Amino acid sequence: MKALRFYAPEDIRLEDIAEPECGPDEIKLRVRNCSTCGTDVKIRHNGHQNLTPPRTLGHEIAGEIVEVGAAVNELYGTEWRIGDRAQVIAAVPCGKCHECEKGWMAVCQNQTSVGYQYDGGFAEFMIVPSQVLRVDGLNRIPENVGFPEASAAEPLACAINAQELLGIEPGDTVVVFGAGPIGCMHIRIARGVHRCGPVYLVDVNAQRLALSAAAVRPDEVINAADVDPVSRVMELTGGRGADVIITATAANITQEQAIAMAARNGRISFFGGLPKTNPVISCDSNVVHYRQLHIHGANGSAPEHNRRALTYISTGQVPVADLITDRIPLAEVLDAFTIVESGAAIKVTVEP
């Protein structure tokens, strides 16, 4: 079969490999869609400390079951059958550590990941390992949800996890930094699930701002290349600031600006991780202190967030179909990476 394999930074190859065999405690999936994200681009250029080469990449996966291991349904109390449509979690908690026992599976200290320790979805077929099945990490796709939309459930789950920590209330003013697919999803969750008030979208890429704004229609678009976003948000809010700010971009300055524009009792999500070579920001601690700000990290998701993502997509609370702007065959998967890196699309999905 065809698979996209990582060997080293700047060395990823689409090649023919043996079709994987399904063990008794595993499920074999025919991949129908594996969507791409900025993390895939980072791995292409820089690799990852948890990724052991050679490895099949891809972690936003939806497909069709073609084989169920003989012990699966008995072991995990499930009823999986050939032909079932399923979505796969990316971040795999151990289910046993202190964090998992507390219900904090998104921050499991022993977390492994599909596409890192296990072969991923940029391939015609993949194995869903026992580690995923053990934590109920294979999810049935609702009948009214297509494979492309189901593959978007994984990044949507990450955004759900972040917003769960923010306590967004009806009418809250929300600012989202980053006009990529995650930024779009954040806007739709804040509106469709939490019924927030005005939403302002900030980016420095005019083309990406226009593309995303046409889809999710923020109340205001702020091009931070031309306008000081802190001053503009203060102007839009009558000097009060934003109730919620989400930095869905890997730029240090956005985290500093988020603190500066936060209203009293404001909630901030540092959603986008910063470069490991420059992870430090300047923080006016008195602003945090006197405005009583709440700053949250957010990294990944738990299996439950993935299930909730599929429900939100199915019910129409958080539409994602229109965010998938490019569909690329597996034979052209490297083109998908190039499109993501250029910012010329919202969401790019690969179809083996």
PDB file of C-alpha atoms in Angstrom, residues 8 16 52 80 89 100 106 111 145 227 234 250 271 295 304 317 352:
ATOM      1  CA  ALA A   8      14.192  12.512   9.354  1.00  0.00           C
ATOM      2  CA  ASP A  16       5.028   1.417  -1.039  1.00  0.00           C
ATOM      3  CA  THR A  52      10.400   7.185  16.141  1.00  0.00           C
ATOM      4  CA  TRP A  80     -17.311  -3.270  16.280  1.00  0.00           C
ATOM      5  CA  ILE A  89      -8.298   9.878  18.621  1.00  0.00           C
ATOM      6  CA  CYS A 100      -6.217   9.924  34.060  1.00  0.00           C
ATOM      7  CA  ALA A 106      -5.890  15.512  28.093  1.00  0.00           C
ATOM      8  CA  GLN A 111       0.418  10.065  26.715  1.00  0.00           C
ATOM      9  CA  VAL A 145     -21.463  12.992   9.098  1.00  0.00           C
ATOM     10  CA  VAL A 227      -3.467  47.901  13.170  1.00  0.00           C
ATOM     11  CA  MET A 234     -10.098  48.423  23.551  1.00  0.00           C
ATOM     12  CA  ALA A 250       2.569  30.163  17.575  1.00  0.00           C
ATOM     13  CA  PHE A 271      -3.735  27.476  22.770  1.00  0.00           C
ATOM     14  CA  ILE A 295      -4.524  32.293  32.013  1.00  0.00           C
ATOM     15  CA  GLU A 304     -14.519  12.338  25.477  1.00  0.00           C
ATOM     16  CA  GLN A 317     -23.879  23.226  16.449  1.00  0.00           C
ATOM     17  CA  PRO A 352      -6.324   7.765   0.188  1.00  0.00           C
TER      18      PRO A 352
END
